[in-house]
XYZ file of C-alpha atoms in Angstrom:
772
model
C -3.684 -14.431 34.726
C -4.657 -12.469 37.846
C -7.890 -10.456 37.817
C -10.259 -8.687 40.198
C -13.834 -7.440 40.056
C -12.776 -4.014 38.720
C -10.982 -5.660 35.792
C -14.025 -7.795 35.003
C -16.374 -4.796 35.193
C -14.160 -2.725 32.896
C -13.998 -5.563 30.356
C -17.791 -6.005 30.317
C -18.357 -2.256 30.016
C -15.860 -1.909 27.163
C -17.362 -4.842 25.247
C -20.314 -2.716 24.118
C -22.735 -5.635 24.335
C -23.433 -8.467 26.792
C -20.709 -11.118 27.067
C -20.874 -14.715 28.259
C -18.917 -16.220 31.138
C -16.859 -18.151 28.580
C -15.886 -14.891 26.816
C -14.818 -13.358 30.146
C -12.765 -16.466 30.987
C -11.083 -16.359 27.596
C -10.239 -12.671 27.990
C -8.512 -13.261 31.331
C -7.030 -16.604 30.304
C -8.863 -18.401 33.103
C -8.106 -22.128 33.095
C -8.599 -24.877 35.560
C -11.494 -25.663 37.827
C -10.341 -23.532 40.789
C -9.895 -20.357 38.732
C -13.251 -20.868 37.042
C -14.911 -21.088 40.471
C -13.227 -17.802 41.494
C -14.475 -16.159 38.275
C -17.982 -17.476 38.823
C -18.045 -16.062 42.379
C -16.745 -12.691 41.159
C -19.466 -12.465 38.521
C -22.120 -13.486 41.042
C -20.917 -10.843 43.510
C -21.064 -8.120 40.843
C -24.544 -9.261 39.865
C -25.839 -9.364 43.458
C -24.581 -5.829 44.039
C -26.442 -4.629 40.923
C -23.206 -3.572 39.232
C -23.768 -5.938 36.320
C -26.888 -7.674 35.036
C -27.412 -11.215 33.804
C -29.525 -11.361 30.658
C -31.588 -14.253 29.272
C -29.159 -16.789 27.799
C -26.563 -16.210 30.522
C -24.753 -13.185 29.103
C -23.592 -10.340 31.370
C -23.752 -6.590 30.834
C -23.562 -3.373 32.824
C -26.953 -2.123 34.104
C -27.224 0.441 31.331
C -26.171 -2.073 28.746
C -28.717 -3.639 26.417
C -29.003 -7.178 25.081
C -27.746 -7.854 21.581
C -31.368 -8.433 20.484
C -34.312 -6.730 22.149
C -37.590 -4.880 21.783
C -37.364 -1.092 21.455
C -40.035 1.585 21.137
C -39.728 4.483 18.688
C -39.979 7.761 20.628
C -38.958 10.320 17.991
C -38.747 10.804 14.241
C -36.986 14.110 13.591
C -37.452 16.509 10.705
C -34.679 14.788 8.735
C -36.378 11.427 9.062
C -33.863 10.029 11.595
C -35.515 7.552 13.951
C -34.722 7.304 17.666
C -35.966 4.792 20.212
C -35.700 3.670 23.807
C -35.725 0.171 25.320
C -39.240 -1.078 25.872
C -38.443 -2.475 29.325
C -36.479 0.214 31.118
C -36.921 1.414 34.682
C -35.489 4.932 34.890
C -35.850 4.922 38.683
C -33.507 1.975 39.026
C -31.409 2.261 35.896
C -31.241 5.994 35.327
C -31.943 7.711 31.994
C -32.663 5.311 29.148
C -29.857 5.017 26.596
C -30.418 6.723 23.262
C -30.918 4.322 20.387
C -30.588 5.391 16.761
C -32.588 3.121 14.469
C -30.905 2.406 11.169
C -33.013 1.794 8.034
C -34.212 -1.777 7.950
C -33.597 -2.249 4.248
C -35.843 -3.818 1.664
C -39.039 -5.275 3.055
C -38.983 -3.169 6.223
C -41.557 -0.329 6.318
C -40.503 3.038 7.706
C -40.845 3.187 11.491
C -43.110 5.770 13.119
C -43.517 7.039 16.651
C -44.995 4.453 18.998
C -43.854 1.461 16.908
C -42.322 -1.448 18.791
C -39.409 -3.024 16.957
C -37.525 -6.254 17.518
C -33.963 -5.210 16.686
C -30.274 -6.108 16.898
C -28.539 -3.664 19.211
C -24.917 -2.547 19.376
C -23.269 0.164 21.456
C -21.482 2.859 19.435
C -19.722 5.264 21.779
C -22.299 6.854 24.080
C -25.363 5.525 22.258
C -26.722 2.396 20.583
C -27.514 1.528 17.015
C -30.478 -0.684 16.202
C -30.951 -2.803 13.092
C -34.638 -3.741 12.779
C -35.554 -7.390 12.535
C -39.319 -6.963 12.698
C -41.837 -4.214 13.479
C -44.206 -5.601 16.079
C -47.940 -4.910 16.175
C -48.154 -2.108 18.728
C -51.953 -1.873 18.763
C -52.312 -5.495 19.689
C -49.297 -5.459 22.004
C -50.404 -2.847 24.544
C -53.612 -1.779 26.220
C -54.532 1.146 28.485
C -56.824 0.370 31.382
C -57.632 0.436 35.076
C -56.500 -2.161 37.622
C -59.402 -3.769 39.454
C -59.512 -6.789 41.732
C -61.926 -9.630 41.041
C -62.407 -12.850 42.988
C -59.650 -14.450 40.905
C -57.191 -11.623 41.488
C -56.147 -8.416 39.682
C -57.427 -7.617 36.197
C -57.021 -4.830 33.659
C -60.272 -3.173 32.532
C -59.609 -1.470 29.150
C -60.561 2.193 28.736
C -61.533 1.593 25.108
C -65.324 1.254 24.905
C -64.864 -1.073 21.904
C -62.798 -3.585 23.907
C -64.506 -6.968 24.033
C -62.891 -8.428 27.162
C -60.771 -7.718 30.236
C -57.270 -9.052 30.931
C -55.931 -10.953 33.943
C -52.756 -9.804 35.689
C -50.428 -12.079 37.617
C -49.734 -10.449 41.021
C -46.023 -10.513 40.194
C -46.665 -8.470 37.031
C -48.392 -5.520 38.745
C -45.066 -3.660 39.077
C -46.348 -1.559 41.962
C -49.806 -0.823 40.536
C -52.732 -0.858 42.952
C -56.520 -1.070 42.806
C -57.930 1.743 40.660
C -54.627 2.797 39.078
C -54.468 3.656 35.377
C -51.781 1.596 33.689
C -50.496 0.413 30.351
C -50.362 -3.355 30.101
C -48.373 -5.425 27.638
C -50.284 -8.450 26.391
C -48.388 -11.627 27.199
C -48.083 -14.592 24.815
C -50.672 -17.255 25.522
C -51.720 -20.658 24.297
C -54.491 -20.763 21.725
C -57.878 -21.450 23.232
C -57.334 -19.686 26.547
C -60.484 -17.773 27.451
C -58.733 -14.859 29.164
C -55.479 -13.291 28.095
C -52.962 -11.838 30.510
C -51.033 -8.578 30.614
C -47.965 -7.314 32.420
C -48.079 -3.749 33.756
C -45.298 -1.801 32.027
C -46.241 1.785 32.866
C -48.172 3.532 35.613
C -50.158 6.337 33.983
C -52.157 7.701 36.920
C -52.811 6.804 40.543
C -56.244 6.005 41.917
C -58.095 9.163 42.875
C -56.097 11.369 40.516
C -58.576 14.175 39.754
C -57.198 14.474 36.223
C -57.603 10.787 35.369
C -60.286 11.404 32.742
C -58.138 13.598 30.519
C -55.088 11.397 31.248
C -56.936 8.480 29.639
C -57.922 10.519 26.584
C -54.470 11.963 25.965
C -52.794 8.555 26.281
C -55.309 6.985 23.909
C -54.479 9.678 21.356
C -50.724 9.151 21.738
C -50.256 12.605 23.315
C -47.804 13.253 26.105
C -47.604 15.913 28.773
C -43.986 15.529 29.794
C -41.178 17.283 27.929
C -37.745 15.970 26.972
C -35.081 17.428 29.297
C -33.325 19.119 26.380
C -36.513 20.979 25.435
C -37.024 22.316 28.966
C -33.367 23.289 29.295
C -33.382 25.170 25.987
C -36.611 26.994 26.880
C -35.266 28.159 30.249
C -32.185 29.712 28.645
C -34.109 32.034 26.285
C -34.505 35.779 26.836
C -36.475 38.661 25.306
C -34.368 40.224 22.510
C -33.325 43.873 22.366
C -34.853 46.484 20.060
C -32.015 46.112 17.536
C -33.399 45.204 14.088
C -36.994 45.604 15.257
C -39.674 48.254 14.944
C -40.478 49.959 18.235
C -44.215 49.370 18.787
C -44.179 50.304 22.462
C -45.789 53.643 21.683
C -48.987 52.026 20.356
C -51.693 51.185 22.947
C -51.922 47.555 21.882
C -54.202 45.434 24.090
C -54.891 41.713 24.424
C -58.499 40.482 24.624
C -58.975 36.863 25.739
C -61.129 34.604 27.880
C -61.099 35.083 31.625
C -59.316 31.742 32.135
C -56.648 32.281 29.457
C -53.050 31.918 30.584
C -51.281 32.826 27.349
C -51.914 35.977 25.385
C -50.444 35.572 21.917
C -52.218 38.377 20.007
C -52.689 42.097 20.596
C -54.709 44.612 18.559
C -54.868 48.331 17.822
C -57.114 50.487 15.629
C -57.091 54.146 14.587
C -59.621 55.824 12.343
C -58.146 57.790 9.437
C -59.337 61.043 7.900
C -60.562 59.267 4.743
C -62.940 57.059 6.746
C -60.672 54.022 6.660
C -58.594 52.540 9.470
C -55.001 51.758 10.344
C -54.963 48.474 12.252
C -52.134 46.571 13.918
C -52.237 42.888 14.805
C -49.192 41.906 16.869
C -48.404 38.220 17.430
C -45.818 36.634 19.735
C -42.530 36.131 17.845
C -42.283 32.382 18.378
C -39.950 31.984 15.379
C -37.265 34.006 17.194
C -37.185 31.491 20.058
C -38.026 28.228 18.251
C -35.515 27.635 15.469
C -35.615 24.896 12.860
C -33.712 21.799 13.958
C -33.697 22.674 17.667
C -35.081 20.376 20.345
C -37.904 22.887 20.862
C -38.802 22.783 17.184
C -38.650 19.000 16.958
C -41.088 18.631 19.849
C -43.375 21.409 18.591
C -43.584 19.799 15.157
C -44.231 16.389 16.690
C -47.178 17.788 18.674
C -48.414 19.934 15.783
C -50.795 21.936 17.972
C -52.010 22.372 21.515
C -54.830 20.118 22.733
C -57.578 21.466 24.993
C -59.349 19.286 27.535
C -62.073 20.540 29.907
C -59.612 20.515 32.819
C -56.193 21.077 31.242
C -54.181 21.965 28.162
C -51.470 19.869 26.542
C -49.496 22.739 24.977
C -47.394 22.717 21.830
C -44.667 24.704 23.573
C -43.350 24.532 27.166
C -44.769 26.984 29.683
C -41.506 28.955 29.764
C -42.519 30.083 26.275
C -46.309 29.764 26.030
C -47.047 31.380 29.401
C -44.020 33.667 29.651
C -41.728 34.831 26.845
C -44.358 34.375 24.114
C -47.243 35.625 26.235
C -47.927 39.326 25.588
C -48.368 40.191 29.239
C -49.278 43.781 30.140
C -46.532 46.342 30.717
C -43.711 43.918 29.825
C -41.523 44.183 26.696
C -42.206 41.324 24.299
C -40.839 40.361 20.877
C -43.555 40.177 18.228
C -44.296 39.641 14.564
C -46.731 42.388 13.626
C -48.679 43.437 10.574
C -49.825 46.978 9.814
C -53.143 46.831 7.951
C -54.898 49.659 6.127
C -58.560 49.215 5.189
C -60.981 51.597 3.481
C -64.419 52.618 4.733
C -65.911 49.457 3.146
C -63.512 47.098 4.926
C -61.376 46.313 1.868
C -57.722 45.586 2.602
C -55.744 48.235 0.704
C -52.210 47.813 2.063
C -50.218 45.780 4.589
C -46.716 45.664 6.006
C -45.146 42.898 8.099
C -42.515 43.844 10.661
C -40.621 42.341 13.529
C -41.213 44.484 16.561
C -40.842 45.026 20.266
C -44.147 45.847 21.984
C -45.559 46.466 25.445
C -49.206 45.560 25.994
C -51.225 48.417 27.495
C -53.770 46.101 29.151
C -54.904 42.495 29.504
C -58.670 42.599 28.856
C -61.337 39.884 28.784
C -64.222 39.596 26.323
C -67.032 40.269 28.784
C -65.185 43.276 30.220
C -64.634 44.824 26.780
C -68.242 44.208 25.747
C -69.519 45.771 28.965
C -67.367 48.849 28.337
C -68.695 49.174 24.798
C -72.234 48.878 26.196
C -71.572 51.704 28.668
C -70.431 49.842 31.809
C -66.767 50.661 32.377
C -64.421 49.705 35.206
C -61.112 51.047 36.486
C -59.203 49.354 33.636
C -61.532 50.029 30.698
C -62.556 53.539 31.706
C -59.343 55.257 30.531
C -59.277 53.081 27.377
C -62.853 53.417 26.140
C -62.364 56.409 23.811
C -58.794 55.879 22.603
C -58.645 52.074 22.371
C -61.969 50.211 22.708
C -64.272 52.437 20.635
C -61.871 52.545 17.606
C -61.651 48.741 17.751
C -65.453 48.406 17.576
C -65.669 51.001 14.809
C -63.180 49.028 12.746
C -65.032 45.787 13.548
C -68.300 47.256 12.231
C -66.612 47.949 8.895
C -64.983 44.496 8.732
C -68.251 42.764 9.636
C -70.032 44.606 6.840
C -67.329 43.431 4.409
C -67.734 39.851 5.679
C -71.456 39.928 5.030
C -70.935 41.411 1.591
C -68.543 38.670 0.481
C -70.923 36.025 1.874
C -68.830 34.173 4.446
C -70.718 31.188 5.830
C -72.629 32.186 8.968
C -73.102 28.937 10.891
C -73.123 30.431 14.368
C -74.171 27.292 16.257
C -74.003 27.347 20.070
C -70.827 25.938 21.617
C -71.052 23.905 24.824
C -68.650 24.387 27.726
C -68.053 21.690 30.340
C -68.046 23.184 33.852
C -65.399 21.750 36.203
C -65.082 22.359 39.946
C -61.925 22.490 42.088
C -62.068 18.712 42.594
C -61.899 18.318 38.805
C -65.462 17.017 38.681
C -67.966 18.037 36.052
C -70.785 20.104 37.540
C -72.760 20.888 34.399
C -72.753 22.312 30.896
C -73.372 25.832 29.678
C -73.567 27.471 26.290
C -70.586 29.720 25.630
C -71.770 33.280 25.191
C -70.702 34.748 21.857
C -70.337 38.509 22.091
C -69.385 41.160 19.560
C -66.064 41.294 21.450
C -65.388 37.714 20.318
C -66.346 38.537 16.739
C -64.158 41.662 16.802
C -61.019 39.664 17.565
C -62.049 37.001 15.043
C -62.348 39.581 12.229
C -58.989 41.189 13.084
C -57.330 37.758 13.027
C -58.960 36.791 9.720
C -57.733 40.007 8.136
C -54.164 39.385 9.362
C -54.323 35.807 8.062
C -55.437 37.003 4.627
C -52.588 39.539 4.603
C -50.058 36.791 5.459
C -51.149 34.631 2.523
C -51.184 37.668 0.224
C -47.728 38.823 1.320
C -46.183 35.435 0.536
C -47.974 35.249 -2.815
C -46.664 38.747 -3.621
C -43.141 37.301 -3.767
C -44.233 34.950 -6.579
C -41.608 32.415 -5.504
C -43.313 29.530 -3.672
C -40.219 27.338 -3.984
C -38.272 29.757 -1.776
C -41.103 31.288 0.258
C -43.916 28.738 0.455
C -47.238 29.427 2.133
C -49.009 26.914 4.355
C -52.585 27.665 3.335
C -55.628 26.879 5.418
C -57.910 25.441 2.753
C -61.591 24.526 2.948
C -63.022 22.750 -0.064
C -66.501 23.167 -1.516
C -68.983 20.539 -0.215
C -69.278 17.486 -2.434
C -72.162 17.342 -4.921
C -73.544 14.276 -3.135
C -73.731 16.097 0.194
C -75.286 19.165 -1.417
C -77.915 16.954 -3.087
C -78.730 15.516 0.343
C -79.072 19.018 1.835
C -81.201 20.136 -1.120
C -83.616 17.233 -0.687
C -83.820 17.713 3.080
C -84.529 21.463 3.114
C -87.259 21.172 0.473
C -89.453 19.844 3.291
C -89.218 23.268 4.932
C -90.047 25.155 1.735
C -86.410 26.098 1.139
C -84.508 25.622 -2.116
C -80.869 25.336 -3.125
C -80.365 25.866 -6.881
C -79.118 22.844 -8.791
C -76.759 22.733 -11.743
C -74.554 25.666 -10.736
C -71.561 26.311 -8.511
C -72.748 26.652 -4.930
C -71.380 29.661 -3.076
C -71.415 30.446 0.665
C -73.717 33.417 0.021
C -76.415 31.042 -1.282
C -76.200 28.929 1.849
C -76.357 32.065 3.972
C -79.583 32.980 2.180
C -81.039 29.645 3.231
C -79.858 30.162 6.813
C -81.485 33.607 6.939
C -84.799 32.143 5.762
C -84.428 29.228 8.179
C -83.845 31.623 11.094
C -87.553 32.474 10.952
C -88.509 28.824 11.506
C -88.633 26.941 14.828
C -86.469 24.260 13.174
C -83.600 26.654 12.301
C -81.120 24.801 14.538
C -81.894 21.511 12.758
C -81.350 23.051 9.314
C -78.072 24.657 10.437
C -76.896 21.308 11.812
C -77.616 19.488 8.540
C -75.805 22.190 6.533
C -72.831 22.109 8.912
C -72.495 18.342 8.496
C -72.379 18.741 4.724
C -69.201 20.824 4.930
C -65.713 19.557 4.141
C -63.050 19.605 6.829
C -60.497 22.406 6.611
C -56.873 21.236 6.289
C -53.380 22.623 5.728
C -51.880 22.557 2.246
C -49.054 24.149 0.258
C -51.452 24.234 -2.715
C -54.188 26.861 -2.548
C -57.824 26.038 -3.335
C -59.320 28.855 -1.261
C -61.482 28.796 1.850
C -65.142 28.075 1.066
C -66.502 28.793 4.533
C -64.904 32.209 4.810
C -65.502 32.988 1.112
C -61.826 33.864 0.664
C -59.569 33.131 -2.299
C -56.448 32.957 -0.119
C -56.080 32.281 3.568
C -53.323 31.142 5.949
C -52.964 30.793 9.711
C -50.630 33.457 11.098
C -52.110 34.517 14.436
C -51.450 31.621 16.869
C -47.895 30.252 16.577
C -47.933 29.408 20.302
C -50.541 26.691 19.699
C -50.343 25.855 15.966
C -47.233 24.758 14.098
C -48.775 25.919 10.802
C -48.624 29.521 12.011
C -44.976 29.127 12.983
C -44.136 27.983 9.447
C -45.962 30.991 7.985
C -43.966 33.282 10.298
C -40.706 31.687 9.177
C -41.588 32.040 5.515
C -42.501 35.718 5.973
C -39.220 36.326 7.819
C -37.249 34.819 4.945
C -39.319 36.536 2.251
C -39.004 40.034 3.697
C -35.535 39.815 5.262
C -36.776 40.243 8.832
C -33.794 38.659 10.539
C -32.947 35.214 11.942
C -35.363 32.307 12.178
C -36.521 32.171 8.559
C -37.732 29.015 6.851
C -34.957 26.555 5.954
C -34.328 24.563 2.793
C -35.078 21.369 4.691
C -38.459 22.671 5.789
C -39.278 23.773 2.256
C -38.373 20.338 0.893
C -40.743 18.695 3.394
C -43.560 21.241 3.260
C -46.138 18.807 1.812
C -45.321 16.133 4.382
C -45.500 18.708 7.170
C -48.912 19.929 5.987
C -50.220 16.354 6.073
C -48.670 15.804 9.494
C -50.166 18.904 11.151
C -53.562 18.239 9.560
C -53.416 14.782 11.155
C -52.323 16.081 14.577
C -55.217 18.538 14.500
C -57.705 15.725 13.797
C -56.085 13.583 16.481
C -56.483 16.376 19.038
C -60.137 16.838 18.085
C -60.778 13.125 18.689
C -58.984 13.277 22.051
C -60.944 16.364 23.100
C -64.280 14.729 22.201
C -63.224 11.578 24.045
C -62.494 13.561 27.203
C -65.865 15.320 27.000
C -67.579 11.926 26.628
C -65.820 10.649 29.746
C -66.576 13.744 31.813
C -70.272 13.608 30.906
C -70.495 9.852 31.527
C -68.850 10.298 34.913
C -71.236 13.168 35.676
C -74.283 11.014 34.842
C -73.057 7.793 36.498
C -74.956 8.506 39.723
C -78.277 8.843 37.894
C -78.765 5.363 36.386
C -82.469 4.757 35.745
C -83.351 8.444 35.648
C -85.431 9.807 32.775
C -84.458 12.845 30.696
C -85.881 14.886 27.859
C -83.638 15.376 24.850
C -83.363 15.655 21.094
C -82.018 13.240 18.504
C -78.655 14.778 17.567
C -77.329 11.994 15.355
C -78.735 9.175 13.255
C -76.396 6.312 12.349
C -76.535 2.746 11.176
C -75.905 1.548 14.741
C -78.422 3.705 16.603
C -79.496 7.179 17.675
C -77.448 9.814 19.455
C -79.502 11.910 21.856
C -78.457 15.200 23.468
C -80.051 15.707 26.878
C -81.777 19.070 27.358
C -80.736 19.610 30.975
C -77.011 18.812 30.887
C -76.162 18.887 27.178
C -74.662 15.396 27.574
C -74.777 13.011 24.607
C -75.688 9.333 24.768
C -76.401 6.449 22.406
C -79.653 4.581 21.975
C -78.332 1.339 20.429
C -80.097 -0.071 17.396
C -80.727 -3.347 19.209
C -82.867 -1.531 21.796
C -85.338 -0.296 19.135
C -87.893 -3.054 19.399
C -90.089 -4.807 16.896
C -88.720 -3.932 13.454
C -85.806 -3.750 11.042
C -84.569 -0.196 10.702
C -83.157 1.398 7.576
C -80.717 4.299 7.887
C -82.087 6.841 5.420
C -79.153 9.239 5.030
C -81.006 11.705 2.811
C -83.851 12.043 5.316
C -81.518 11.859 8.375
C -83.742 9.217 9.889
C -84.120 5.583 10.887
C -87.172 4.095 9.200
C -88.857 0.858 10.270
C -89.058 -1.476 7.283
C -92.307 -3.107 8.358
C -94.056 -0.445 10.449
C -92.757 2.690 8.728
C -91.908 4.035 12.186
C -89.495 7.011 11.957
C -86.844 8.391 14.302
C -85.598 11.659 12.807
C -82.726 14.026 13.486
C -83.873 16.932 15.664
C -86.953 15.173 17.023
C -87.697 15.415 20.776
C -87.595 12.174 22.780
C -87.700 11.010 26.377
C -84.949 8.577 27.360
C -83.868 6.546 30.360
C -80.199 6.272 31.409
C -79.082 2.639 31.266
C -75.310 2.929 31.565
C -72.730 5.676 32.184
C -69.085 4.629 32.462
C -66.563 7.396 33.099
C -63.697 5.005 32.373
C -64.715 4.340 28.763
C -66.908 7.385 28.144
C -69.837 5.166 27.219
C -73.317 6.599 27.916
C -76.132 4.247 26.908
C -79.764 5.334 26.810
C -83.062 3.665 26.030
C -86.277 5.234 24.763
C -89.077 5.650 27.293
C -92.534 4.319 26.533
C -93.812 7.598 25.094
C -91.027 7.661 22.489
C -90.718 4.034 21.365
C -93.251 4.411 18.543
C -91.207 6.960 16.646
C -90.031 10.554 16.914
C -90.706 13.249 14.335
C -89.912 16.967 14.223
C -93.072 18.769 15.408
C -94.963 20.756 12.802
C -93.044 19.353 9.826
C -94.359 16.791 7.339
C -91.536 15.043 5.529
C -92.060 13.578 2.101
C -92.267 9.803 2.330
C -89.657 7.978 0.288
C -90.406 4.730 -1.456
C -88.165 1.992 -0.145
C -86.132 0.018 -2.640
C -86.536 -3.749 -2.874
C -83.217 -4.071 -1.106
C -84.400 -1.785 1.712
C -87.607 -3.824 2.019
C -85.529 -6.967 2.352
C -86.972 -8.564 -0.794
C -84.833 -11.124 -2.565
C -85.955 -12.828 -5.743
C -86.290 -16.608 -5.465
C -85.175 -16.557 -1.807
C -86.913 -18.574 0.906
C -88.828 -16.569 3.507
C -86.279 -17.320 6.221
C -83.657 -15.300 4.354
C -85.777 -12.158 4.201
C -84.399 -9.383 6.336
C -80.719 -9.967 5.789
C -79.463 -6.443 5.396
C -77.977 -5.779 2.023
C -77.225 -2.137 2.690
C -78.093 0.125 5.561
C -80.980 -1.719 7.234
C -80.682 -3.004 10.745
C -82.430 -5.534 12.906
C -83.350 -4.763 16.486
C -85.021 -7.995 17.515
C -86.042 -11.514 16.491
C -84.207 -14.542 15.100
C -82.892 -12.717 12.069
C -81.160 -10.226 14.354
C -79.701 -13.048 16.423
C -78.345 -14.716 13.299
C -76.630 -11.526 12.249
C -75.006 -11.252 15.669
C -73.470 -14.676 15.132
C -71.449 -13.341 12.223
C -73.686 -14.105 9.249
C -73.973 -11.681 6.343
C -75.391 -8.259 7.003
C -74.755 -5.132 8.982
C -76.985 -5.459 12.018
C -76.050 -3.433 15.033
C -75.110 -5.994 17.628
């Protein structure tokens, strides 16, 4: 049979999976030594030209073909639970877009795959995509590591960004894949023989080049599994959207709605209006970008928004939930431009009680883009060209309404833990230059109270329908602190002459009473910190248990659908409940509402961890040029592995490791928020001032290590306060009946060695919880 290269290529392409030389020969009826040589040369020519590829085992496939068995990485799990993946080893520069792989259920014994999982699977082409049948889910955490390429005397190595990593990894020069000194990369750990001292990795992805000014946040977002890039389909869909017409919407363009945000804000997703009524009450409007009109259930935009769950805020950048075409354009309520909105009319009485509300879909035009400081200055009598014409008709009514709402907040007893918030200052080179306390003005509180009122109205409006199976509410719930944590607070504040009643339900108003009394003391910040740490974490739930911190029986998030998926779901449910047009909640979303609540609660926590990690890295990088310098600070955390200290000058946080506290075994007394020396009785207490020396500051890992200076090594107490001494238990004292002396000191609970042979033994893996 005659054949040419085109025939061979077409056969291989049509096969759907790699084929061997024998299978090609059989297809073209190639017999005899001479014809086999011709076939071999034809295959070699196609391979050398890059038209076909030769896979391990000798099989041939087209460049975009995949082996019959290979490792894939899950990149998406959609709302219906369908799993999609991409080949683990795929170079888009050379091979073009990665083929889409749909992962079929693995059957009994195979756990459900999740994003980021690596799977060994059987692969088969089906039309324009592949199907994968899982063989085994590989251990992704062990398989890959993020780090920086550095050259040692033995060649290139990968230095992990994880501060908990115990060792570095060698890289064969041939496995650098274009990475250079200082580059941030992801390395895949290579198989190695048991007993080898150093493992090796192969660079599989270049994350950031050396000198990239945004490297710090790049590390933190990759560690958290976040991504900045958008699927092409998402970007394409976003670019095709347009502002809708007035049809089916309320015309709100006649109201002087204004946005009030930070000076560096790029998206403006809420606008407010207030008018005083003859009866002393107010008519308020809170207008929110109509994200539900643009982001529909099941679309590529929705799939990606749900996957992200929320926007994540780093000191130097934002990883948004929605593409900029929406978050900074169509869904940004920019001044003097028509914008689609979901709005709520709110009527309150002279005491701030919500009497009536009405949700509408509208078309608005913002009268002005204002910033907090500008609005506050205008209220205080310093107007500018923008606020001057607005002061009487817009700004003053807003503050009048705020005064009424604030009075209502105080009356219901919402928790008032107004602790200072730190802001990392970044220059144009993306370097940290310092830390400042964010100023909290009445202008901030004004917007906060308007948003809280709108959120309460959203939850109430959905409950009014009395049909949670058709119109569910995603509540923002905040549980009452546990009895154990309240007991700890009660015992702690007794030292300051403060009491929290026992044996009754604790309410926010009672805690506020304590905070008001504490405000008169020099230790008020310490007491507020201890109370804050006793609080539960707020989460999303389809079941309502109320919001303890805000002292509200019902509460939902409605006001930020640009940056929170929970708000988008509330919008959709309101649209369906009140017949406000397209984009209502779907049956599929309702069926998965519990799973979605868990998912977005988890993405929120994940973002918080990533944000803290970035702050740690920025501060460590900022301090790295000051090794050996001494700083004043306060103990801001007491743990079983050491003391966290916040530096007075920069606000940076660092760790004084337990092992650096010399000469004693230390017990972590949780109730007293202190480390107590078992032998000496030496105390290091939360809130106490100390002087520390900077030992280590690594911007790559975010690790900042401190040591106590000579004047602080003998303990640190809160000035002017005498804490009640607690009798140590036998276990705390290290006593063991009928035990030889050499066994004394093995920690049985939360006691920790800082020096001596007993500490060394613990470091070698013997029983106990010493901080090594």
